[in-house]
């Protein structure tokens, strides 16, 4: 990725964007946006990072591990560590038999009328949505300099293949949403992207091709969408 500097209002950086605590009054560290566990090695250069409080950063860890591991198991069709597409997930499954058993219990098989065996995975949606929200807050802040401290008006996550043709088309056309939006604040990274096209593809910011991409639009609020491993779609929306 290209490194893009920003020159937004420094006062917007005074708080942890997740809990609202003043950054200077608490221990803080840098958090990757998206969560690094959702990417594959070798990692892209110049990954987006934001400064948040250490307590919040550490508090997301278990849900991040669950999300990355569950997604890897779904994509490979198994909780076997040796078959995982995400090496971090394989390591977690080996080190945490309890989590492996928990995810295995979420795997349901059934027979179709034609006698074919199908598999359905039942996610812990709340945990996945918490990570979707965490990353969405980071993306909005990194691109627009907007700390979205309030709870979102809506949040959802679902496999792309479960969306109807119309829903998927609407979701993927984030560049159409951007066309309706006003121009971002001068000095923001999103303004630079719009002017230069850096890391942009049809309105999506591609962190790692085929692994993670996201889009952020400021129009009647803030809309953040992401796609993980060309499989999982997420959307978080804050109304004005």
Tab-separated table of C-alpha atoms in Angstrom:
chain	number	residue	atom	x	y	z
A	1	UNK	CA	0.000	0.000	0.000
A	2	UNK	CA	1.021	3.611	-0.513
A	3	UNK	CA	1.732	5.712	2.546
A	4	UNK	CA	-0.686	8.634	2.662
A	5	UNK	CA	-0.157	11.436	5.153
A	6	UNK	CA	-3.098	13.357	6.547
A	7	UNK	CA	-3.529	16.858	7.946
A	8	UNK	CA	-6.896	16.773	9.705
A	9	UNK	CA	-7.800	18.560	12.935
A	10	UNK	CA	-5.430	17.254	15.628
A	11	UNK	CA	-8.159	17.719	18.242
A	12	UNK	CA	-9.994	14.761	16.702
A	13	UNK	CA	-7.148	12.549	17.900
A	14	UNK	CA	-7.701	13.391	21.568
A	15	UNK	CA	-9.872	10.374	22.371
A	16	UNK	CA	-9.790	6.632	22.021
A	17	UNK	CA	-12.298	6.131	19.212
A	18	UNK	CA	-13.698	3.021	20.901
A	19	UNK	CA	-14.294	4.083	24.517
A	20	UNK	CA	-13.947	7.870	24.457
A	21	UNK	CA	-11.142	8.051	27.041
A	22	UNK	CA	-8.609	10.830	26.564
A	23	UNK	CA	-5.582	9.226	24.915
A	24	UNK	CA	-3.117	11.242	26.985
A	25	UNK	CA	-4.645	9.988	30.244
A	26	UNK	CA	-4.360	6.251	29.484
A	27	UNK	CA	-1.848	3.771	28.118
A	28	UNK	CA	-2.258	3.606	24.358
A	29	UNK	CA	-0.777	1.813	21.373
A	30	UNK	CA	-1.262	1.473	17.650
A	31	UNK	CA	-3.973	-0.746	16.247
A	32	UNK	CA	-3.961	-2.051	12.686
A	33	UNK	CA	-6.949	-1.313	10.501
A	34	UNK	CA	-8.027	-3.966	9.705
A	35	UNK	CA	-7.052	-6.371	12.472
A	36	UNK	CA	-3.773	-7.926	11.342
A	37	UNK	CA	-5.014	-11.425	12.153
A	38	UNK	CA	-7.456	-11.061	9.240
A	39	UNK	CA	-4.592	-10.682	6.756
A	40	UNK	CA	-2.059	-13.144	5.356
A	41	UNK	CA	1.722	-13.002	5.313
A	42	UNK	CA	3.599	-11.380	3.741
A	43	UNK	CA	1.716	-8.348	5.025
A	44	UNK	CA	1.387	-5.314	2.767
A	45	UNK	CA	3.628	-2.359	3.525
A	46	UNK	CA	2.231	0.776	5.167
A	47	UNK	CA	-0.792	-0.886	6.738
A	48	UNK	CA	-3.264	1.649	8.170
A	49	UNK	CA	-2.882	2.154	11.925
A	50	UNK	CA	-4.713	4.269	14.488
A	51	UNK	CA	-3.827	5.143	18.073
A	52	UNK	CA	-6.278	3.702	20.613
A	53	UNK	CA	-6.166	2.904	24.305
A	54	UNK	CA	-4.332	-0.262	25.252
A	55	UNK	CA	-7.289	-1.638	27.210
A	56	UNK	CA	-9.594	-1.475	24.186
A	57	UNK	CA	-6.937	-2.922	21.903
A	58	UNK	CA	-6.371	-5.904	24.160
A	59	UNK	CA	-10.097	-6.269	24.774
A	60	UNK	CA	-10.729	-7.106	21.127
A	61	UNK	CA	-8.202	-9.947	21.010
A	62	UNK	CA	-10.448	-12.926	21.770
A	63	UNK	CA	-13.145	-11.809	19.328
A	64	UNK	CA	-10.488	-11.187	16.673
A	65	UNK	CA	-9.121	-14.692	17.171
A	66	UNK	CA	-12.606	-16.170	16.974
A	67	UNK	CA	-13.518	-14.223	13.826
A	68	UNK	CA	-10.323	-15.114	11.963
A	69	UNK	CA	-10.459	-18.760	13.020
A	70	UNK	CA	-14.158	-19.261	12.340
A	71	UNK	CA	-13.802	-17.687	8.901
A	72	UNK	CA	-10.822	-19.893	8.051
A	73	UNK	CA	-12.713	-23.009	9.154
A	74	UNK	CA	-15.711	-22.084	7.014
A	75	UNK	CA	-13.542	-21.427	3.965
A	76	UNK	CA	-11.714	-24.742	4.318
A	77	UNK	CA	-14.757	-26.709	5.485
A	78	UNK	CA	-12.984	-28.106	8.528
A	79	UNK	CA	-11.619	-27.336	11.986
A	80	UNK	CA	-8.518	-29.412	11.210
A	81	UNK	CA	-5.508	-27.129	11.794
A	82	UNK	CA	-3.609	-28.763	8.931
A	83	UNK	CA	-6.129	-27.625	6.313
A	84	UNK	CA	-6.533	-23.958	7.252
A	85	UNK	CA	-6.112	-21.168	4.712
A	86	UNK	CA	-5.027	-18.751	7.451
A	87	UNK	CA	-1.869	-19.944	9.272
A	88	UNK	CA	-2.786	-17.841	12.310
A	89	UNK	CA	-6.071	-19.745	12.544
A	90	UNK	CA	-4.203	-23.043	12.348
A	91	UNK	CA	-1.997	-21.984	15.242
A	92	UNK	CA	-4.996	-20.919	17.333
A	93	UNK	CA	-6.798	-24.204	16.704
A	94	UNK	CA	-3.736	-26.146	17.842
A	95	UNK	CA	-3.309	-24.064	20.988
A	96	UNK	CA	-6.992	-23.851	21.927
A	97	UNK	CA	-8.844	-27.182	21.822
A	98	UNK	CA	-11.804	-25.501	23.524
A	99	UNK	CA	-12.205	-23.000	20.693
A	100	UNK	CA	-11.793	-25.759	18.127
A	101	UNK	CA	-14.551	-27.771	19.817
A	102	UNK	CA	-16.735	-24.680	20.030
A	103	UNK	CA	-16.406	-24.003	16.308
A	104	UNK	CA	-16.874	-27.693	15.506
A	105	UNK	CA	-20.220	-27.582	17.335
A	106	UNK	CA	-21.233	-24.729	15.037
A	107	UNK	CA	-20.854	-27.029	12.030
A	108	UNK	CA	-24.184	-28.567	11.038
A	109	UNK	CA	-24.671	-31.133	8.284
A	110	UNK	CA	-27.916	-32.076	6.592
A	111	UNK	CA	-29.134	-34.162	3.682
A	112	UNK	CA	-30.810	-32.598	0.673
A	113	UNK	CA	-33.824	-34.242	-0.944
A	114	UNK	CA	-31.419	-35.575	-3.547
A	115	UNK	CA	-29.299	-37.244	-0.876
A	116	UNK	CA	-26.423	-34.768	-1.018
A	117	UNK	CA	-24.716	-33.798	2.250
A	118	UNK	CA	-24.541	-30.055	2.850
A	119	UNK	CA	-22.775	-28.125	5.606
A	120	UNK	CA	-23.956	-25.003	7.406
A	121	UNK	CA	-21.838	-23.065	9.899
A	122	UNK	CA	-23.650	-21.130	12.624
A	123	UNK	CA	-21.494	-18.144	13.664
A	124	UNK	CA	-21.490	-16.256	16.927
A	125	UNK	CA	-22.714	-13.178	15.105
A	126	UNK	CA	-22.212	-10.809	18.009
A	127	UNK	CA	-18.490	-11.538	18.126
A	128	UNK	CA	-18.041	-11.113	14.385
A	129	UNK	CA	-20.043	-7.883	14.398
A	130	UNK	CA	-17.941	-6.490	17.245
A	131	UNK	CA	-14.856	-6.881	15.078
A	132	UNK	CA	-16.694	-5.450	12.070
A	133	UNK	CA	-17.579	-2.418	14.227
A	134	UNK	CA	-14.048	-2.120	15.595
A	135	UNK	CA	-12.563	-2.123	12.096
A	136	UNK	CA	-15.258	0.238	10.787
A	137	UNK	CA	-14.445	2.804	13.479
A	138	UNK	CA	-10.762	2.495	12.611
A	139	UNK	CA	-11.437	2.857	8.868
A	140	UNK	CA	-13.659	5.928	9.318
A	141	UNK	CA	-11.069	7.583	11.538
A	142	UNK	CA	-8.120	6.688	9.317
A	143	UNK	CA	-9.760	7.888	6.097
A	144	UNK	CA	-11.840	10.868	7.249
A	145	UNK	CA	-10.435	11.768	10.668
A	146	UNK	CA	-13.917	11.181	12.089
A	147	UNK	CA	-14.114	9.553	15.562
A	148	UNK	CA	-17.385	7.591	15.522
A	149	UNK	CA	-17.861	7.306	19.280
A	150	UNK	CA	-21.606	6.672	19.225
A	151	UNK	CA	-23.217	3.324	18.556
A	152	UNK	CA	-24.024	2.721	14.873
A	153	UNK	CA	-27.570	2.830	13.553
A	154	UNK	CA	-27.076	-0.506	11.836
A	155	UNK	CA	-24.504	-3.263	11.580
A	156	UNK	CA	-24.594	-6.604	9.780
A	157	UNK	CA	-22.346	-9.312	8.395
A	158	UNK	CA	-23.177	-12.118	5.983
A	159	UNK	CA	-21.551	-14.305	3.325
A	160	UNK	CA	-21.698	-12.622	-0.077
A	161	UNK	CA	-23.261	-15.740	-1.571
A	162	UNK	CA	-26.291	-15.414	0.738
A	163	UNK	CA	-27.176	-12.001	-0.694
A	164	UNK	CA	-29.657	-11.745	-3.530
A	165	UNK	CA	-28.353	-10.583	-6.893
A	166	UNK	CA	-29.796	-7.131	-6.239
A	167	UNK	CA	-28.395	-6.945	-2.703
A	168	UNK	CA	-24.927	-7.985	-3.802
A	169	UNK	CA	-24.905	-5.537	-6.687
A	170	UNK	CA	-25.972	-2.735	-4.351
A	171	UNK	CA	-23.348	-3.714	-1.776
A	172	UNK	CA	-20.469	-3.913	-4.237
A	173	UNK	CA	-21.258	-0.591	-5.931
A	174	UNK	CA	-19.829	1.498	-3.130
A	175	UNK	CA	-18.418	3.810	-5.791
A	176	UNK	CA	-22.019	4.725	-6.640
A	177	UNK	CA	-22.556	5.697	-3.001
A	178	UNK	CA	-19.409	7.799	-3.188
A	179	UNK	CA	-20.726	9.615	-6.260
A	180	UNK	CA	-23.638	10.859	-4.145
A	181	UNK	CA	-21.397	12.045	-1.333
A	182	UNK	CA	-19.750	15.403	-0.893
A	183	UNK	CA	-16.012	15.788	-1.089
A	184	UNK	CA	-14.107	14.822	2.066
A	185	UNK	CA	-12.329	17.366	4.237
A	186	UNK	CA	-9.174	18.831	2.743
A	187	UNK	CA	-6.198	17.085	4.327
A	188	UNK	CA	-7.972	13.781	4.926
A	189	UNK	CA	-6.634	10.583	3.414
A	190	UNK	CA	-9.906	9.999	1.592
A	191	UNK	CA	-9.545	13.354	-0.146
A	192	UNK	CA	-6.080	12.312	-1.304
A	193	UNK	CA	-7.405	8.969	-2.556
A	194	UNK	CA	-10.171	10.650	-4.549
A	195	UNK	CA	-7.675	12.985	-6.180
A	196	UNK	CA	-4.921	10.431	-6.864
A	197	UNK	CA	-6.687	7.050	-6.963
A	198	UNK	CA	-4.122	5.562	-4.553
A	199	UNK	CA	-5.062	1.990	-3.530
A	200	UNK	CA	-8.532	2.618	-4.990
A	201	UNK	CA	-10.508	0.107	-7.073
A	202	UNK	CA	-14.096	1.072	-7.972
A	203	UNK	CA	-14.464	2.888	-4.667
A	204	UNK	CA	-12.870	0.104	-2.614
A	205	UNK	CA	-9.590	0.480	-0.742
A	206	UNK	CA	-7.713	-2.761	-1.310
A	207	UNK	CA	-5.562	-3.727	1.676
A	208	UNK	CA	-4.656	-7.191	0.382
A	209	UNK	CA	-6.067	-8.456	-2.895
A	210	UNK	CA	-8.499	-11.315	-2.321
A	211	UNK	CA	-8.146	-11.015	1.448
A	212	UNK	CA	-9.435	-7.650	2.671
A	213	UNK	CA	-10.901	-4.540	1.129
A	214	UNK	CA	-13.076	-1.781	2.523
A	215	UNK	CA	-14.956	1.307	1.491
A	216	UNK	CA	-15.927	4.392	3.472
A	217	UNK	CA	-18.502	6.942	2.324
A	218	UNK	CA	-19.586	10.135	4.075
A	219	UNK	CA	-23.134	10.924	2.952
A	220	UNK	CA	-25.970	11.546	5.417
A	221	UNK	CA	-23.631	9.935	7.935
A	222	UNK	CA	-20.763	7.458	7.666
A	223	UNK	CA	-21.085	4.142	5.816
A	224	UNK	CA	-18.325	1.531	6.065
A	225	UNK	CA	-18.332	-1.739	4.124
A	226	UNK	CA	-15.733	-4.488	3.998
A	227	UNK	CA	-15.162	-7.807	2.247
A	228	UNK	CA	-13.048	-10.525	3.856
A	229	UNK	CA	-11.498	-13.293	1.738
A	230	UNK	CA	-13.981	-12.549	-1.073
A	231	UNK	CA	-16.524	-14.274	1.174
A	232	UNK	CA	-17.774	-12.261	4.147
A	233	UNK	CA	-19.506	-8.915	3.685
A	234	UNK	CA	-19.887	-6.434	6.533
A	235	UNK	CA	-21.610	-3.071	6.765
A	236	UNK	CA	-21.712	-0.484	9.546
A	237	UNK	CA	-23.708	2.753	9.264
A	238	UNK	CA	-23.919	5.857	11.424
A	239	UNK	CA	-26.623	8.365	10.497
A	240	UNK	CA	-26.055	12.110	10.911
